[in-house]
Short mmCIF file of C-alpha atoms in Angstrom, two decimals:
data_model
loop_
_atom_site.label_atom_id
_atom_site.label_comp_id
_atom_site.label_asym_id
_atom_site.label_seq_id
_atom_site.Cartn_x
_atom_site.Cartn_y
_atom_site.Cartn_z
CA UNK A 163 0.00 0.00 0.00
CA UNK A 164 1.75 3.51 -0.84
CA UNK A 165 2.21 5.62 1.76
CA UNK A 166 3.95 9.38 2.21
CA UNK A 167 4.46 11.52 4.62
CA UNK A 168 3.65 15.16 4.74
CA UNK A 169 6.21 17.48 4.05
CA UNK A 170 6.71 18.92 7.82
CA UNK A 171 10.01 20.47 9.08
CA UNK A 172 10.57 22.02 5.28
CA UNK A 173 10.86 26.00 5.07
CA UNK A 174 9.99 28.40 2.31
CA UNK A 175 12.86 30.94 1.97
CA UNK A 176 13.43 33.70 -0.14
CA UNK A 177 13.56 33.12 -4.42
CA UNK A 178 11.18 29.89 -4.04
CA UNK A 179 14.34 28.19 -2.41
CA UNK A 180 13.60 25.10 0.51
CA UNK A 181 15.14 24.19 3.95
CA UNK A 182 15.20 21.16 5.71
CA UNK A 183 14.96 22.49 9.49
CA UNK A 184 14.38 20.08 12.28
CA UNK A 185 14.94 21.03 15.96
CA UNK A 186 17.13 18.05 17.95
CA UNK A 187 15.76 16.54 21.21
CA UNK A 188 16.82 18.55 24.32
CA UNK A 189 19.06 15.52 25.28
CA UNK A 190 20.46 15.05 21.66
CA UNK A 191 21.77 18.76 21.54
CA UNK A 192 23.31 18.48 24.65
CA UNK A 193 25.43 15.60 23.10
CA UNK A 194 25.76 17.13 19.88
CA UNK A 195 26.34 21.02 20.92
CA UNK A 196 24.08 22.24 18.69
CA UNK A 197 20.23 22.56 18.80
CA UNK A 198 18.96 22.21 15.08
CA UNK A 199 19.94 20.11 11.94
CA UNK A 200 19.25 22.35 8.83
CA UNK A 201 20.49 22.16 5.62
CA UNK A 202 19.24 24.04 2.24
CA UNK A 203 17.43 21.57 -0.43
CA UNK A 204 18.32 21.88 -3.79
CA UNK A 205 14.30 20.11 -5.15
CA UNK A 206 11.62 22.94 -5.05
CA UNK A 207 8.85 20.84 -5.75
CA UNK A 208 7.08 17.43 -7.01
CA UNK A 209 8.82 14.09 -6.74
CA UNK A 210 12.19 15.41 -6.13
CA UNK A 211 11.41 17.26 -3.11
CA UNK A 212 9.81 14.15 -1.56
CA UNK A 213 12.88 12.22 -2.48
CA UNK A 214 14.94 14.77 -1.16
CA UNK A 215 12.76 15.26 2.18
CA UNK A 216 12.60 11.49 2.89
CA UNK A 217 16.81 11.37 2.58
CA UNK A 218 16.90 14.55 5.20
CA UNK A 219 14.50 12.79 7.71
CA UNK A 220 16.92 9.50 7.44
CA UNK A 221 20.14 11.54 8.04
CA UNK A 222 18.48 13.71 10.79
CA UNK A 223 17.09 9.90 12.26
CA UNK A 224 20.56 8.74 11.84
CA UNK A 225 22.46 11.48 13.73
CA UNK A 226 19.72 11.24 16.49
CA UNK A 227 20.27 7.26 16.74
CA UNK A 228 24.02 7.63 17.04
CA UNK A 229 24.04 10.60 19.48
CA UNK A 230 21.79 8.56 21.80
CA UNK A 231 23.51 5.49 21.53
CA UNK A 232 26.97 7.61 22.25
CA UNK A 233 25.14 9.57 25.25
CA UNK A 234 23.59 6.27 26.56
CA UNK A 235 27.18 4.65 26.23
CA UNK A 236 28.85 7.20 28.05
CA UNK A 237 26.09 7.32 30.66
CA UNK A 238 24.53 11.01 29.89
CA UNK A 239 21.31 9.18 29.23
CA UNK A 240 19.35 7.00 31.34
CA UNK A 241 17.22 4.33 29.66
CA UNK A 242 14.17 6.53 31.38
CA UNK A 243 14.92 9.00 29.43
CA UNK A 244 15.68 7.38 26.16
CA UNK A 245 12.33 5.78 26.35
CA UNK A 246 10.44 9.14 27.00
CA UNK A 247 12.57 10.99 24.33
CA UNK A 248 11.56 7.97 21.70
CA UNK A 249 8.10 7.97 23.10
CA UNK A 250 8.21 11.77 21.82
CA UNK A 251 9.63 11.25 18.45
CA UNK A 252 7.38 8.48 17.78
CA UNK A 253 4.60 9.94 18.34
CA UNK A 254 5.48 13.32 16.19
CA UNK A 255 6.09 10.88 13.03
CA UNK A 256 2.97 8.68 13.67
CA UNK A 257 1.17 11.66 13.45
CA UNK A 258 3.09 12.80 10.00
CA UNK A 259 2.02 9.71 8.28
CA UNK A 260 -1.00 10.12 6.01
CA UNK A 261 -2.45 7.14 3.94
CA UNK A 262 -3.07 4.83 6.69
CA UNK A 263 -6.30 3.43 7.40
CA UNK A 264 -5.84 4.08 10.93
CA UNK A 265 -2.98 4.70 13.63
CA UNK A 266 -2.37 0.66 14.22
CA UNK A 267 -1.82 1.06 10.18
CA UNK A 268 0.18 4.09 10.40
CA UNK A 269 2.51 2.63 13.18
CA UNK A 270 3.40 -0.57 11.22
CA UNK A 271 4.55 1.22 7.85
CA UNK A 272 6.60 3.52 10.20
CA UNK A 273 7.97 0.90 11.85
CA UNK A 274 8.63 -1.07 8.35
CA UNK A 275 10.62 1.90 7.33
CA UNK A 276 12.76 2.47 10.35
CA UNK A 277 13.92 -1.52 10.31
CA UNK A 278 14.78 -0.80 6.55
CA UNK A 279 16.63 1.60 7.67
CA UNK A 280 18.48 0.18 10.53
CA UNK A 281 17.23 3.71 12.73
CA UNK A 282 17.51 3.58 16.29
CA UNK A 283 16.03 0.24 18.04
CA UNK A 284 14.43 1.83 21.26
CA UNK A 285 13.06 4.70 18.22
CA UNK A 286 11.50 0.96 16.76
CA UNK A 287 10.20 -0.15 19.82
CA UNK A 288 8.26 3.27 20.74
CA UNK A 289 6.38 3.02 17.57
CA UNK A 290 5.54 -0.50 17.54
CA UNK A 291 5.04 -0.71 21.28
CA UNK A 292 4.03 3.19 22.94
CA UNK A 293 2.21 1.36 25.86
CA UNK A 294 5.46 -0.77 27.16
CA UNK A 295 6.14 -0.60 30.24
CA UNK A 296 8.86 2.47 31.31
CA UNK A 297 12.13 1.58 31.95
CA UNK A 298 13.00 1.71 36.07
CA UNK A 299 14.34 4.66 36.90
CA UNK A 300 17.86 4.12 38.11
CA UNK A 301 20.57 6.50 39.73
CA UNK A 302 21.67 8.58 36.86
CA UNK A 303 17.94 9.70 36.89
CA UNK A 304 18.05 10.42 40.51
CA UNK A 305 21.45 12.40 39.64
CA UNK A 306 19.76 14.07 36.78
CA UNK A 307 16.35 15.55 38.51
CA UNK A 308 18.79 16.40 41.80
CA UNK A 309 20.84 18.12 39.36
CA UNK A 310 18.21 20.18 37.75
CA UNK A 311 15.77 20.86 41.00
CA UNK A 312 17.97 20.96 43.84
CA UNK A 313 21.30 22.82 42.31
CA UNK A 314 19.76 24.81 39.46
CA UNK A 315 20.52 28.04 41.50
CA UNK A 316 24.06 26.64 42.85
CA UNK A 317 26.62 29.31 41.99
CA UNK A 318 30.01 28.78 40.98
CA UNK A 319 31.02 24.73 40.40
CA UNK A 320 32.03 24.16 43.63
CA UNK A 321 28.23 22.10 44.35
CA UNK A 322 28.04 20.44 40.47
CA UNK A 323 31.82 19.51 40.69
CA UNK A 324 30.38 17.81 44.10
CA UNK A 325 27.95 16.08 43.07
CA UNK A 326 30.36 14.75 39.70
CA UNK A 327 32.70 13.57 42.36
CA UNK A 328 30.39 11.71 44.66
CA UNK A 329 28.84 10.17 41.60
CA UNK A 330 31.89 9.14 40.40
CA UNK A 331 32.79 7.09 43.89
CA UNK A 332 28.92 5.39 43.15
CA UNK A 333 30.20 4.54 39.80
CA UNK A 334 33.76 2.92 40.95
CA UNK A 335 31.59 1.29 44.13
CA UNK A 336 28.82 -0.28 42.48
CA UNK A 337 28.86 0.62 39.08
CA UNK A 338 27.05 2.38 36.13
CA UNK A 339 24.85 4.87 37.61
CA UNK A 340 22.21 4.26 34.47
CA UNK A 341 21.91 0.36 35.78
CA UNK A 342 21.61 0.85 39.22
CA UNK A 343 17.75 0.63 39.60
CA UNK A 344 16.81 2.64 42.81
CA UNK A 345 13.71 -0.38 43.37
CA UNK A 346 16.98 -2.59 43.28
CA UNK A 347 18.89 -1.71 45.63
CA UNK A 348 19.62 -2.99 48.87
CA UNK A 349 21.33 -2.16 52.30
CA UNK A 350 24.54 -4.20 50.70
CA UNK A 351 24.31 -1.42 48.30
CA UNK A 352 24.87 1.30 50.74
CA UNK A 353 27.70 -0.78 53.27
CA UNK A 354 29.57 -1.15 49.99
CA UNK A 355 29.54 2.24 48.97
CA UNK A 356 30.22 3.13 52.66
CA UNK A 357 33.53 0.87 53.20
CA UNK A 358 34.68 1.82 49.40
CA UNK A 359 34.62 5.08 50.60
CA UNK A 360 36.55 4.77 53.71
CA UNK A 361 39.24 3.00 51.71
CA UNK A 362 39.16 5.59 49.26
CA UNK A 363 42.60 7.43 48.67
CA UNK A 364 43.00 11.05 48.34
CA UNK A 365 45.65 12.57 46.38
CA UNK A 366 48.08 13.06 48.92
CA UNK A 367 47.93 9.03 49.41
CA UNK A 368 45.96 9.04 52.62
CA UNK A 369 42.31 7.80 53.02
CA UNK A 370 39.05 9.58 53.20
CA UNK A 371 38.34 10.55 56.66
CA UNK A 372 35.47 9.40 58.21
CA UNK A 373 33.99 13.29 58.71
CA UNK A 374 34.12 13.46 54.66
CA UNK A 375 32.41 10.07 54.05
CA UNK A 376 29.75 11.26 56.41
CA UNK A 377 29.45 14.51 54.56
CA UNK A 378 29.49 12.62 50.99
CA UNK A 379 26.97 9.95 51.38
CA UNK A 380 24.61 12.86 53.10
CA UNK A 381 24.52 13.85 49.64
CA UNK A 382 24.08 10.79 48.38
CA UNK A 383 21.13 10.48 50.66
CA UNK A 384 19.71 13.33 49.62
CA UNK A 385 19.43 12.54 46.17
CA UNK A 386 18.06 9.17 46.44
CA UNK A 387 15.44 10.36 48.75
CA UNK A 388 14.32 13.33 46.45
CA UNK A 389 14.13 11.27 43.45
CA UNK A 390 11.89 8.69 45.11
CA UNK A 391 9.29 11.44 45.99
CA UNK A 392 9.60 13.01 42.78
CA UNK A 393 9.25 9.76 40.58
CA UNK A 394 6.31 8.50 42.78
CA UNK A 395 8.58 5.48 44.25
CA UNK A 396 7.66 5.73 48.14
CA UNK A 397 6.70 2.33 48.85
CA UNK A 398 8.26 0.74 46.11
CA UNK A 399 11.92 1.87 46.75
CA UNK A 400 14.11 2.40 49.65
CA UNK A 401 17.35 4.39 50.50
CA UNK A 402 19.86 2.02 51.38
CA UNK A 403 21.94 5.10 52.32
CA UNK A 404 20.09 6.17 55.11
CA UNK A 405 21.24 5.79 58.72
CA UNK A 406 24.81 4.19 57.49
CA UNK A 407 26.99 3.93 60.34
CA UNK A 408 30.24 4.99 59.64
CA UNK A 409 32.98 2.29 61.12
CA UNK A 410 35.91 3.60 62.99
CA UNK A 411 37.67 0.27 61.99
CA UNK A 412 39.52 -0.01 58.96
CA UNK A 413 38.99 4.13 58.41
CA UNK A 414 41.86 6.97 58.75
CA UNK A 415 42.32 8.52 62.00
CA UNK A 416 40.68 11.46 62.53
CA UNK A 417 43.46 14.41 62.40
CA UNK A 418 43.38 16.56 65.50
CA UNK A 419 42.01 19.54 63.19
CA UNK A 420 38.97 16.85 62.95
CA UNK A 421 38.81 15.91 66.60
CA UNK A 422 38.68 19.37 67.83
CA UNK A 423 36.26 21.74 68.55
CA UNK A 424 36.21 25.11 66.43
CA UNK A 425 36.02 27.21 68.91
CA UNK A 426 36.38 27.27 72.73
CA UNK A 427 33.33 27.29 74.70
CA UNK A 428 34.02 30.46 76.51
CA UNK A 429 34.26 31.85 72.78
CA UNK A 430 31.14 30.07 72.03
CA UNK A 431 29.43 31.61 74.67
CA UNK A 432 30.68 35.56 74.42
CA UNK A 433 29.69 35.07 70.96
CA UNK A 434 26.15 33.94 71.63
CA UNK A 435 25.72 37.05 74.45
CA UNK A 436 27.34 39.53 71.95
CA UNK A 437 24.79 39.03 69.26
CA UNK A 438 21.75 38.74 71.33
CA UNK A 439 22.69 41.93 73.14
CA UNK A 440 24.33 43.83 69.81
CA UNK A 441 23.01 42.68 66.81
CA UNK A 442 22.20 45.24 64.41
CA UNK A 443 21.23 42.73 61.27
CA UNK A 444 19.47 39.70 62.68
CA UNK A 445 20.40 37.13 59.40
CA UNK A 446 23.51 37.31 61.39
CA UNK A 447 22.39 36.08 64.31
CA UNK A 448 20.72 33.16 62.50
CA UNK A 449 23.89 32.23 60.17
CA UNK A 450 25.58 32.25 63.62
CA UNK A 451 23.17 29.54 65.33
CA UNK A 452 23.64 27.54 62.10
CA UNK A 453 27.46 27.99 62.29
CA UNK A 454 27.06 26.90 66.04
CA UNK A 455 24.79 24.02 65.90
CA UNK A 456 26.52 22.25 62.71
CA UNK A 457 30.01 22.94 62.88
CA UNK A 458 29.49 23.51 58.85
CA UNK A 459 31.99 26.35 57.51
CA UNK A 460 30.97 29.68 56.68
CA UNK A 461 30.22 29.56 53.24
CA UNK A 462 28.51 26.49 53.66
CA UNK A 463 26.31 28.27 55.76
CA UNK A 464 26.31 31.92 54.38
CA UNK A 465 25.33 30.05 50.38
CA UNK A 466 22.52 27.53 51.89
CA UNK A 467 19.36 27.96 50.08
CA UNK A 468 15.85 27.46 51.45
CA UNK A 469 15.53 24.27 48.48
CA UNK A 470 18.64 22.57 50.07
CA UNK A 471 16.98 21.96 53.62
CA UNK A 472 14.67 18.99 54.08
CA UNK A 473 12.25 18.76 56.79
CA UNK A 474 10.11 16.17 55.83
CA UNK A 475 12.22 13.34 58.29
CA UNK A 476 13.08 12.96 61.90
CA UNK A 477 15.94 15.14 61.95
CA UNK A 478 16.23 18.52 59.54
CA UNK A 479 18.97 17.96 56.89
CA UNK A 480 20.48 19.74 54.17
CA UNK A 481 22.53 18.72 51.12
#
């Protein structure tokens, strides 16, 4: 039965002259550094502007399928979002065939096409399959939407090179971040990570100290906790890295920097009766009860943004 599909994603320019111009998916540009394939068509009309068309859409289908594969290969793309980008595309070319007796029609000469031309296979599967069930969302997601909600106002790349490094120690611990389903894991998970961490080496050749394990798999914490609220998995998923004792066994010794207080309690005090009696800007006061009541440094304190805290457990935290 022949088949075409409408002529979308063509321009009209000036002199009766056509462009191919197709915007890439969000993810795709990111790979590719640039946001829209477009190139000028040299057909103005009839069968040689179809021909020409069709050989555009398999190029542009082409460069998507490789990009993805390459992001999903390097791990910049989980197979959550993959699916949901596919999902998108097949639906947007579905809807551009015309010809078809209906869309169960439409969806198998699509999909007869793509196999002929050897496009992308989760591309394939969206068309002939749109209801399959999601892929689980897995750690890179959790990375990704903690990324994105949680450090979109983060200045500098103090926070983001964070969060690259403390990924990176899930990725040496337990592996790929994009197959680590969060409905997977298990406490093992999190002692793993925990004791990898603790034998960890730092440049200088000694371990990590126990205070900077802590203060790394709070972060970790906090991301697999948001991303189980915000992808609906409460009840389904757990945090292995919750409540993870951190053994004094096989760990470095704490330096005596570490074991120390900051300050003298004497200072403590003076410093708590000077700005209750002398405050003239009362933020101060409160960065100095944080300051007091953590032990976090200054900055940490002084850049902490209202999106960072969580009170929704026993104890307030922030990432």
């Amino acid at each position: 039965m022949a088949y075409m599909m409408r002529l979308r994603y063509i321009d009209s320019l000036s002199g009766g002259r056509k462009r191919f111009r197709r915007r890439y998916p969000k993810a795709v540009a990111e790979v590719l550094g640039e946001a829209v394939f477009q190139v000028a068509m040299v057909a103005r009309e009839g069968a040689d502007l179809l021909n020409e068309h069709a050989k555009f859409l398999a190029e542009y289908e082409k460069i998507v399928a490789k990009a993805r594969r390459n992001a999903a290969l390097q791990g910049q793309l989980s197979p959550l979002e993959h699916w949901r980008e596919a999902i998108k595309d097949a639906e947007a070319m579905v809807a551009g065939v015309s010809g078809a007796r209906d869309e169960d029609d439409a969806r198998q000469l699509l999909a007869e096409d793509l196999q002929r031309r050897g496009a992308d296979s989760v591309l394939y599967r969206a068309v002939v399959e749109p209801d399959a069930q999601e892929p689980k969302v897995t750690m890179l997601d959790a990375k990704e939407i903690y990324r994105v909600e949680r450090m979109a106002g983060a200045q500098g790349r103090n926070q983001k090179n964070r969060l690259e490094r403390v990924c990176g120690r899930i990725e040496s611990s337990l592996g790929p971040l994009r197959k680590l389903a969060l409905v997977d894991l298990k406490r093992e998970h999190g002692r793993k990570l925990r004791d990898d961490m603790l034998a960890t080496k730092k440049k200088n050749g000694s371990p990590l100290s126990p205070s900077s394990v802590k203060r790394e798999l709070n972060l970790v914490k906090a991301m697999v906790t948001f991303a189980i609220k915000e992808h609906d998995l409460q009840g389904k998923a757990s945090n292995p890295f919750d409540k993870l004792e951190i053994g004094k066994g096989n760990s470095a010794p704490e330096t005596e920097w570490e074991k120390r207080d900051p300050l003298p309690q004497d200072i403590i005090l003076a410093m708590r009766q000077r700005l209750k009696d002398r405050i003239k800007i009362p933020a101060l006061r409160l960065i100095w009860q944080l300051l007091e009541g953590t032990g976090c440094r200054g900055s940490e304190i002084v850049g902490l943004r209202v999106e960072d805290i969580f009170l929704d457990c026993k104890t307030p935290t922030f990432a």
